[in-house]
Short mmCIF file of C-alpha atoms and ligand atoms in Angstrom, two decimals:
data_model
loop_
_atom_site.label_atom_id
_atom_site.label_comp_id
_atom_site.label_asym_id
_atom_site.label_seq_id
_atom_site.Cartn_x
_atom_site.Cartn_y
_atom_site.Cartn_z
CA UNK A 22 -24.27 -25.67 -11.08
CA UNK A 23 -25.20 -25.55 -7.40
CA UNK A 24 -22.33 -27.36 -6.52
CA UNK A 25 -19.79 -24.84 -7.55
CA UNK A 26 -21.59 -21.85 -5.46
CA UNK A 27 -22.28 -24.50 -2.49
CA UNK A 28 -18.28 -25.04 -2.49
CA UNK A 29 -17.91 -20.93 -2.52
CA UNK A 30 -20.63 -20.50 0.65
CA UNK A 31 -18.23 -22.96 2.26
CA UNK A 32 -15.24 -20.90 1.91
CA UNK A 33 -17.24 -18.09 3.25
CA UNK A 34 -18.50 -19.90 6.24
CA UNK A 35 -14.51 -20.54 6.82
CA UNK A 36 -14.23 -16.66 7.14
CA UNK A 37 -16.99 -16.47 9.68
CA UNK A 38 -15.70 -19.01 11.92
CA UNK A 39 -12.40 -17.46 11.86
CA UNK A 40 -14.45 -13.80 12.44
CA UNK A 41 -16.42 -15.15 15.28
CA UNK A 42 -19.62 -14.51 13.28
CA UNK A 43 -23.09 -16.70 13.56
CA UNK A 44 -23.79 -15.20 10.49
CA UNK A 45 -23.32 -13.18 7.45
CA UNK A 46 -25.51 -10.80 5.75
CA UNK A 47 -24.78 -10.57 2.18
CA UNK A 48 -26.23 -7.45 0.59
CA UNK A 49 -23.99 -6.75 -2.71
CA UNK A 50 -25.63 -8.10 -5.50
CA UNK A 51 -22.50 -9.07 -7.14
CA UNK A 52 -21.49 -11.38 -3.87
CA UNK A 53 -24.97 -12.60 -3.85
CA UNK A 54 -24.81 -13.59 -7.82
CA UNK A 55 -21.40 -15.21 -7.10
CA UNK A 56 -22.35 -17.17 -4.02
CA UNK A 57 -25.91 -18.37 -5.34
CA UNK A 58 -25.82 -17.96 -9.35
CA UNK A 59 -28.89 -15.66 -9.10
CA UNK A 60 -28.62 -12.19 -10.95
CA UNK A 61 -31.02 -9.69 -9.19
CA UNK A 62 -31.05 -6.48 -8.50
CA UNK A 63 -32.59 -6.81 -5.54
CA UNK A 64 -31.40 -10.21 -3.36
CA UNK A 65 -29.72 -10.72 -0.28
CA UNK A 66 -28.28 -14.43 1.21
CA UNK A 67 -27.80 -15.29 4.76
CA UNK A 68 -25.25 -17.84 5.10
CA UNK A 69 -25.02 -18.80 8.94
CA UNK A 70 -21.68 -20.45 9.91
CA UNK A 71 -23.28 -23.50 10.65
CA UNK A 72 -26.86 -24.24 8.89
CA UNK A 73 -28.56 -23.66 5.72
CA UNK A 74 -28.43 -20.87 3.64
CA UNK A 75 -31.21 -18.46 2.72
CA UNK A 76 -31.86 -16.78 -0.33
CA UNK A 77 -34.12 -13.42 -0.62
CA UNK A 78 -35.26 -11.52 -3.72
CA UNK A 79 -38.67 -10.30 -5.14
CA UNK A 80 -41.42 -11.76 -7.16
CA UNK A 81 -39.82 -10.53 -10.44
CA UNK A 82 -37.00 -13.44 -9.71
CA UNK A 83 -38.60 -16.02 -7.43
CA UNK A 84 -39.29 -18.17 -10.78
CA UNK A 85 -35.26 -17.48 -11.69
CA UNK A 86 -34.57 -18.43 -7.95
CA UNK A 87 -36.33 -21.48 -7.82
CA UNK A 88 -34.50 -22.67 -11.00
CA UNK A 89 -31.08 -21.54 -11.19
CA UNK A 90 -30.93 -22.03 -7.02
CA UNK A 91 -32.95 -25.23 -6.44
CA UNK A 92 -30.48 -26.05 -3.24
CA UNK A 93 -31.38 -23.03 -1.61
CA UNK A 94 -34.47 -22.14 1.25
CA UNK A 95 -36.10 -19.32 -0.61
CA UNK A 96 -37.53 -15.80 1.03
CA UNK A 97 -39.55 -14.10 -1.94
CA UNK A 98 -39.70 -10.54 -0.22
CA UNK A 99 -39.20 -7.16 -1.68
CA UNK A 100 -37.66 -6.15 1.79
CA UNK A 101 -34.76 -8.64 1.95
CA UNK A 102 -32.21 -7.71 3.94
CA UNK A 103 -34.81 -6.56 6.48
CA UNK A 104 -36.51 -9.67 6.07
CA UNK A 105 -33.37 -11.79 6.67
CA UNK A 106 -32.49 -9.67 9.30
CA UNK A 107 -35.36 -10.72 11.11
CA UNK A 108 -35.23 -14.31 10.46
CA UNK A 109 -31.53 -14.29 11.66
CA UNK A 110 -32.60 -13.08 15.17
CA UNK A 111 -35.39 -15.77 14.81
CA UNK A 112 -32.82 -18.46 14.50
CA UNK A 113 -30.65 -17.22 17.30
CA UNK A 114 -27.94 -15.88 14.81
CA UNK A 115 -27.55 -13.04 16.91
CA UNK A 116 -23.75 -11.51 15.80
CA UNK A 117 -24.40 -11.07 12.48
CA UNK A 118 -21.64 -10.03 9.79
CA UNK A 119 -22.72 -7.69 7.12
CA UNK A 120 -21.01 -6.15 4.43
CA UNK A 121 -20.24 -2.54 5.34
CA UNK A 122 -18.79 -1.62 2.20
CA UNK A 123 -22.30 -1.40 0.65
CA UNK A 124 -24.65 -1.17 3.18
CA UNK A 125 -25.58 2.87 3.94
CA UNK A 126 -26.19 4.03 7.53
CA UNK A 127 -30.27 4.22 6.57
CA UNK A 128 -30.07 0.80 5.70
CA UNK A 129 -28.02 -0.03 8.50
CA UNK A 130 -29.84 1.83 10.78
CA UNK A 131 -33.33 -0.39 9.54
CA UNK A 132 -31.27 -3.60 10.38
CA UNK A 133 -30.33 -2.62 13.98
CA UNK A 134 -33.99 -1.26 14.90
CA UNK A 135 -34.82 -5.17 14.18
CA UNK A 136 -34.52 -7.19 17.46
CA UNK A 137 -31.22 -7.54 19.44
CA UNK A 138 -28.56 -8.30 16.54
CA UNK A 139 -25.12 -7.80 17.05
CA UNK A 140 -23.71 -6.32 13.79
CA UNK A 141 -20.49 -6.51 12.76
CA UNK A 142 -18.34 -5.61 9.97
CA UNK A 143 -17.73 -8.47 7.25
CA UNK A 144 -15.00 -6.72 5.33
CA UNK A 145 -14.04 -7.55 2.05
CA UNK A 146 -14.27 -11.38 2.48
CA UNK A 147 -16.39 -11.92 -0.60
CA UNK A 148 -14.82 -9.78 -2.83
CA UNK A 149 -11.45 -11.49 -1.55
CA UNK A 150 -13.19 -15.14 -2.54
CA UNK A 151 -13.58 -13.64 -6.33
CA UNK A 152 -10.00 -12.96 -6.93
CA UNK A 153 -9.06 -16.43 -7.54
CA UNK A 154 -11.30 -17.84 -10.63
CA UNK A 155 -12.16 -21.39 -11.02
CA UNK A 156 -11.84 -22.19 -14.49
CA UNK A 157 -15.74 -22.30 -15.08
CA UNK A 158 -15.42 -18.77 -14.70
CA UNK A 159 -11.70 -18.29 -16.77
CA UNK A 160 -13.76 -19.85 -19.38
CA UNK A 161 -16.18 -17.40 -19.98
CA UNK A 162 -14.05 -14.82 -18.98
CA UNK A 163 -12.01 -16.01 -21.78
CA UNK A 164 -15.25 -15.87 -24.38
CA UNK A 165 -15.61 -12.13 -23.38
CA UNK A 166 -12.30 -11.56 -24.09
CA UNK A 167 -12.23 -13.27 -27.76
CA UNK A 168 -15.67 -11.60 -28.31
CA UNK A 169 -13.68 -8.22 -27.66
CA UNK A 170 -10.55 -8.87 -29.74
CA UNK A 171 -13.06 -10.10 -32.00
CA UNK A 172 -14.69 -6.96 -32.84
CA UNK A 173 -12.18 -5.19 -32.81
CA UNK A 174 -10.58 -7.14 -35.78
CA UNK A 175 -13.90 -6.25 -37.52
CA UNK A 176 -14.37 -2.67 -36.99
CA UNK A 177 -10.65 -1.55 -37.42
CA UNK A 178 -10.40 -1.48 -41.12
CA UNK A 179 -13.18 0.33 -41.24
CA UNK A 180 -11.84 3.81 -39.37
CA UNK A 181 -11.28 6.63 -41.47
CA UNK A 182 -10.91 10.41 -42.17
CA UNK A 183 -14.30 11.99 -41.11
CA UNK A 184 -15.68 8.93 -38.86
CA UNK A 185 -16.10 10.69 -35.17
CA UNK A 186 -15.15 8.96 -31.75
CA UNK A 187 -19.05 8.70 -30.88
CA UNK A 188 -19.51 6.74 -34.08
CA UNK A 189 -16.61 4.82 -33.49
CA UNK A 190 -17.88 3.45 -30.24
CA UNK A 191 -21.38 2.74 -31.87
CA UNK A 192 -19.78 0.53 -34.10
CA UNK A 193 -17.45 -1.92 -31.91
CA UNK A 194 -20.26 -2.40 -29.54
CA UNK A 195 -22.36 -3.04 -32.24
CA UNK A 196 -20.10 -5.42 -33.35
CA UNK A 197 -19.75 -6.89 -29.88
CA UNK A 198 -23.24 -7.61 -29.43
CA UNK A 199 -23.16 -9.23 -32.53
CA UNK A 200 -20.82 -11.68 -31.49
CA UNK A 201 -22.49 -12.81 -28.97
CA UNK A 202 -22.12 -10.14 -25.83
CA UNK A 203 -24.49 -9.79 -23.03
CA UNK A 204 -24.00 -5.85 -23.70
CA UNK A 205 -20.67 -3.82 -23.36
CA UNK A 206 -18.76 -4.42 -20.23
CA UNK A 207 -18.13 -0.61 -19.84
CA UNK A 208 -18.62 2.82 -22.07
CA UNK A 209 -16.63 1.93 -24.78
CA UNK A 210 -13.99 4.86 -24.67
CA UNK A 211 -12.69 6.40 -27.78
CA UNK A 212 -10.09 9.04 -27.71
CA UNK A 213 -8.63 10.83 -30.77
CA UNK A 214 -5.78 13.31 -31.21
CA UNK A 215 -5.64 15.69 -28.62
CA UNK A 216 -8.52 13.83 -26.65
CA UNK A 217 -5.92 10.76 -26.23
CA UNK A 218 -4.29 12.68 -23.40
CA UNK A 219 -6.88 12.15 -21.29
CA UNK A 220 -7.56 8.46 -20.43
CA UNK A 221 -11.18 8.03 -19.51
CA UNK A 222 -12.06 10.73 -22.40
CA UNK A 223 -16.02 10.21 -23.80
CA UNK A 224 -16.31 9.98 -26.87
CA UNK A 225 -17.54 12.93 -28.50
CA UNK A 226 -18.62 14.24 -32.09
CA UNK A 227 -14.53 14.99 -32.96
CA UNK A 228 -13.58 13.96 -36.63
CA UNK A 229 -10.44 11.54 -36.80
CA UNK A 230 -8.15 13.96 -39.34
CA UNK A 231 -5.09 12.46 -40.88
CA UNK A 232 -2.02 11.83 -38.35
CA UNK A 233 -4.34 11.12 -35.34
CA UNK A 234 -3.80 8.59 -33.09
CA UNK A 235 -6.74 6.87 -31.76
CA UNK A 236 -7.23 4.99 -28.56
CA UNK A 237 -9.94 2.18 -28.37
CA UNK A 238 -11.02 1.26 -24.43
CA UNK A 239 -13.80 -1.84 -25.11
CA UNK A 240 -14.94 -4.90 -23.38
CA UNK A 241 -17.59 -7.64 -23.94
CA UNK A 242 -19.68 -8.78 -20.61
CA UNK A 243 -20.49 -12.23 -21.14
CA UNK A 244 -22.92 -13.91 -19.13
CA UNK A 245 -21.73 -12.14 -15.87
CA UNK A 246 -18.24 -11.40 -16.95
CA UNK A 247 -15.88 -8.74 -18.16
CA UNK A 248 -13.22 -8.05 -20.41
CA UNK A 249 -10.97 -5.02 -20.84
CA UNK A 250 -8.52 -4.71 -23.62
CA UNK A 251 -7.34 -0.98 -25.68
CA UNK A 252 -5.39 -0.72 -28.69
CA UNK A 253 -3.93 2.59 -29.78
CA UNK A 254 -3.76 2.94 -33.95
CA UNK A 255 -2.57 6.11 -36.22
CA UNK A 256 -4.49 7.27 -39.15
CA UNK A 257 -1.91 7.88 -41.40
CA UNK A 258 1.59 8.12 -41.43
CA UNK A 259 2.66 8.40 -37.82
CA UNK A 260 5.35 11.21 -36.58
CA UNK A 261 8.30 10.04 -34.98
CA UNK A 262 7.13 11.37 -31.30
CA UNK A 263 4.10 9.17 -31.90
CA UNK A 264 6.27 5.96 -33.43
CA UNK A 265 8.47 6.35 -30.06
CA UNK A 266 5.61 6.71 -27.58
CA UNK A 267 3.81 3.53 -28.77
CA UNK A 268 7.08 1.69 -28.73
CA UNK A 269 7.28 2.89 -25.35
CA UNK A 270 4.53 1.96 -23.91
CA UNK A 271 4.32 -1.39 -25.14
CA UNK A 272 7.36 -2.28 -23.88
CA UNK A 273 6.39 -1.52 -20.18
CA UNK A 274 3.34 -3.77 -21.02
CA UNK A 275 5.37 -6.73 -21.86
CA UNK A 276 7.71 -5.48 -19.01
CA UNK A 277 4.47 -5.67 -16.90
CA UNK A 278 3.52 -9.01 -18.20
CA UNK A 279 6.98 -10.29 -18.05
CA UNK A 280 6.35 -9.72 -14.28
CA UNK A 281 2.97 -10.96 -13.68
CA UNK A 282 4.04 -14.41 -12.47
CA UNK A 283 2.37 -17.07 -9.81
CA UNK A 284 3.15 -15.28 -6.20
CA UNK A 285 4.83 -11.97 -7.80
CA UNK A 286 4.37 -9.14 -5.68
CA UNK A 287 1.93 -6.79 -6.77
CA UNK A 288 4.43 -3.81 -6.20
CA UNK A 289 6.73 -5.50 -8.26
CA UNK A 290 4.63 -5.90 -11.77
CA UNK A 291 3.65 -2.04 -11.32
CA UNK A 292 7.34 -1.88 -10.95
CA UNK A 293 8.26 -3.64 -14.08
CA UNK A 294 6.14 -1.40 -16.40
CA UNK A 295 6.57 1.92 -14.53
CA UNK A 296 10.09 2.31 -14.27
CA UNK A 297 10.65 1.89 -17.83
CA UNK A 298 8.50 5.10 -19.00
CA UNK A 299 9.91 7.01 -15.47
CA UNK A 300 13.34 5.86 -16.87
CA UNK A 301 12.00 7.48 -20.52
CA UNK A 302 11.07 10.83 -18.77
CA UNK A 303 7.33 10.20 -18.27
CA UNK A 304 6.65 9.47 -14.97
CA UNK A 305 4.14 12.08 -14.56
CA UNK A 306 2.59 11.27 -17.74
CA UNK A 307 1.37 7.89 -16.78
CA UNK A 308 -1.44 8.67 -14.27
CA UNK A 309 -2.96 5.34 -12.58
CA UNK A 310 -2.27 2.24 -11.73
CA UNK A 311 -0.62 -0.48 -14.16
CA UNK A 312 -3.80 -3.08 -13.74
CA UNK A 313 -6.34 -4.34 -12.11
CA UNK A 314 -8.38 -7.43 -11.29
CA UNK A 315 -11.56 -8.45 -13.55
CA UNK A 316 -14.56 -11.44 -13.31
CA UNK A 317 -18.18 -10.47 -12.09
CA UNK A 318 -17.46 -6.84 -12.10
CA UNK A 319 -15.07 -4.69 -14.69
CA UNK A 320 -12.97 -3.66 -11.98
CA UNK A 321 -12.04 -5.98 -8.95
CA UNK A 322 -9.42 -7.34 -6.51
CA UNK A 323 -6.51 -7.02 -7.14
CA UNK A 324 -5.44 -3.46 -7.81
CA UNK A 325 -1.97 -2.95 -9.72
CA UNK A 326 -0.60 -0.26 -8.62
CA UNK A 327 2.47 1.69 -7.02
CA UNK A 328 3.00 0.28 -3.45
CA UNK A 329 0.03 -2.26 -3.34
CA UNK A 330 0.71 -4.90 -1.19
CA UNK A 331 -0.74 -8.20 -1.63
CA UNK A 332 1.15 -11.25 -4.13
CA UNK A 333 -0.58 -12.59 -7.73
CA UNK A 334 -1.62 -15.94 -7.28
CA UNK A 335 -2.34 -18.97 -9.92
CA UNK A 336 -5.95 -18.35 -11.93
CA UNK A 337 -6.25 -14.59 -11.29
CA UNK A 338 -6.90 -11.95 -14.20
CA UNK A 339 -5.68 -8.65 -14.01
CA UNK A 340 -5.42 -6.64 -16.90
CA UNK A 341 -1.55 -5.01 -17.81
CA UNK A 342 -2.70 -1.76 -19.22
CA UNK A 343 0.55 1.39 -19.12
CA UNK A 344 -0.53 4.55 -20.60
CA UNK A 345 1.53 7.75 -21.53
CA UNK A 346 -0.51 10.74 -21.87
CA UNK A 347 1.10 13.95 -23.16
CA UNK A 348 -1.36 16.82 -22.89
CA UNK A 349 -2.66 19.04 -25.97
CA UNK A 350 -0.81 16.37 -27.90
CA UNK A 351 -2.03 12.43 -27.87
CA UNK A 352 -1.55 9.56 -25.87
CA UNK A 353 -1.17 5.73 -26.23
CA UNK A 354 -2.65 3.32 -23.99
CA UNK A 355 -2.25 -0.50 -24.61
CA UNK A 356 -4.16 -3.06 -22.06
CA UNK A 357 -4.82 -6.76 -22.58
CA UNK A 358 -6.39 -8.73 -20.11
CA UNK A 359 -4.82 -12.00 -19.19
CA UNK A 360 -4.88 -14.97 -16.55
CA UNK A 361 -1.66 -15.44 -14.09
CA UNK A 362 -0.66 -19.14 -14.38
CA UNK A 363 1.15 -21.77 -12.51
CA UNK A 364 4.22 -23.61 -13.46
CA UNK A 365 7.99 -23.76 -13.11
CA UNK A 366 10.10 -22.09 -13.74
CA UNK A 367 7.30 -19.43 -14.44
CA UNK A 368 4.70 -19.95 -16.83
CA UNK A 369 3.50 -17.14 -18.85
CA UNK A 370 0.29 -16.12 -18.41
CA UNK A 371 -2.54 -16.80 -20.56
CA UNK A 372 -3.29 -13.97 -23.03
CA UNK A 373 -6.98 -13.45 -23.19
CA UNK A 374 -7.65 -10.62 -25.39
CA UNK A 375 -6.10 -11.51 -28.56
CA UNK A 376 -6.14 -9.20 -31.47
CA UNK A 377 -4.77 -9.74 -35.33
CA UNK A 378 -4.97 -6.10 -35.71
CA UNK A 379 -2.74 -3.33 -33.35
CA UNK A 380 -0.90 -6.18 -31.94
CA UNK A 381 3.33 -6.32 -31.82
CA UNK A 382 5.93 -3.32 -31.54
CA UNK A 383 4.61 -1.06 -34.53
CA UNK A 384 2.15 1.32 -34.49
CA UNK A 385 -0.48 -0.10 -36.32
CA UNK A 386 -1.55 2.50 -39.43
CA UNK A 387 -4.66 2.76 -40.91
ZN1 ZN B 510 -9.87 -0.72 -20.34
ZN1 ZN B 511 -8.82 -1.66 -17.46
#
């Protein structure tokens, strides 16, 4: 759909007016992908403030190029930022904006050797486009997520005594390729017992045993985009510490959701979930931030977290995703990804990973 990533180059040449920029240089292949439609793992785009766009990438896409990107002038080059660099200075776009986040000093160094260009920092200005989804991209956003929930439903009822966390993980992104996922949007984590304290624990060989508590970290990519959801169950009957933790946590997610509203401060939806478990004694048991944004890549603008600035807006997904993590003993983490949503008073946001299984106030045991 050309005219979807011709309206997004506009909105970038917006930023390099206001920047003072002939041109930008855009070197990370996600901003490329989202500004052209062309995943390659080696392109570049030159979009000058005021003329055409250029599009560079090797042999092993030019066919892809030509297709997906039949609006664009095409460079087929395995040197492309070089190569752009160079017809830049040949077009007179001599201050050129590139993307210092990604570029290293070698390759930086390479570009400045070429000519007289006047580089300057981009910023962030791409990655700031993404935040706010179209609803193409909520869409399919929205099939990762029910591909996740999805297998999830599947594989539950099948954990048991004996299974280990690395088969575990096998299994639901087994099952998520099955339905229909790219591949897994992340290592699936798996953390049982003890291993639950820590929250990006690999899974390892560990047998579940009876009065575990297992935490399931999965995601579906679906053509391009990534979902992020964890449910925490108990094999077998649950203690009471384990009952009150889960109850816990979940209600600084729905806290956290509660507060994820159309122009809520970002500060503010950590707030919501964080104070409850400080207010339970746990502050220093939950260890990162409450959220955090998701689309092209698993983690993206806008971080939730303590003393973010920066406001929600309409059609951005963040995940809400507390965790409580009690070392040598367990934890419980509980993360849904959803869409922040427009209307008055204050809509709720759209729930995108949806589960039949683990969902609700209980502890769900297997
Ligand atoms: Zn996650
Ligand atoms: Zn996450």
């Amino acid at each position: 759909m050309p005219g979807i990533h011709a309206a997004r180059r506009d909105r970038l040449r917006a930023v390099l007016a206001a920047a003072d920029a002939d041109a930008a240089l855009i070197t990370t292949l996600v901003n490329v992908r989202y500004l052209t439609g062309l995943a390659s793992s080696n392109a570049a785009l030159l979009v000058a403030a005021d003329g055409s766009p250029v599009l560079a990438t090797d042999s092993r896409y030019a066919l892809t190029a030509q297709r997906e990107c039949p609006d664009l002038e095409l460079v087929t080059t395995r040197t492309v930022e070089t190569e752009l660099a160079g017809l830049a200075g040949r077009r007179g776009l001599r201050r050129l904006a590139f993307e210092a986040h990604e570029m290293t000093v070698e390759r930086r160094d390479a570009l400045a050797a070429d000519g007289d260009l006047a580089l300057q920092p981009l910023g962030r200005a791409a990655e700031d486009l993404r935040m706010i989804k179209d609803e193409g991209e909520l869409a399919l956003l929205a099939q990762a997520c029910a591909i996740t929930g999805h297998a999830f439903d599947v594989v539950a009822p099948q954990i048991r005594t004996g299974m280990t966390e690395r088969e575990l993980a096998v299994l639901i992104e087994r099952a998520m390729i099955d339905l229909g996922a790219e591949k897994p949007a992340f290592d699936t984590i798996v953390a049982s017992g003890p291993n639950g304290a820590i929250p990006h624990h690999t899974p390892t060989d560990r047998g579940f045993e009876p009065g575990d508590m297992i935490t399931v970290d999965c995601g579906a990519r679906y053509r391009g985009y990534h979902a992020d959801m964890t449910r925490t169950v108990v094999l077998g009957a649950p203690a009471a510490w384990q009952r009150d933790l889960y109850a816990l946590v979940f209600a600084a997610q729905q806290a956290g959701i509660g507060a994820a509203g159309p122009d809520a401060a970002i500060a503010d939806v950590d707030a919501a979930a964080r104070d409850l478990i400080r207010e339970a004694g746990h502050e220093e048991h939950f260890t990162h931030g409450l959220g955090h944004g998701v689309g092209l890549e698993i983690h993206e603008a806008p971080m939730v977290a303590p003393a973010r600035p920066g406001r929600l807006a309409y059609r951005v997904p963040i995940t809400v995703e507390p965790g409580v993590y009690l070392p040598g003993r367990g934890g419980v983490r509980i993360e849904d990804t959803l869409v922040v949503r427009s209307g008055a008073p204050a809509a709720a946001p759209d729930m995108l990973t949806t589960t039949t299984s683990a969902t609700g106030r209980e502890l769900l045991v297997l």
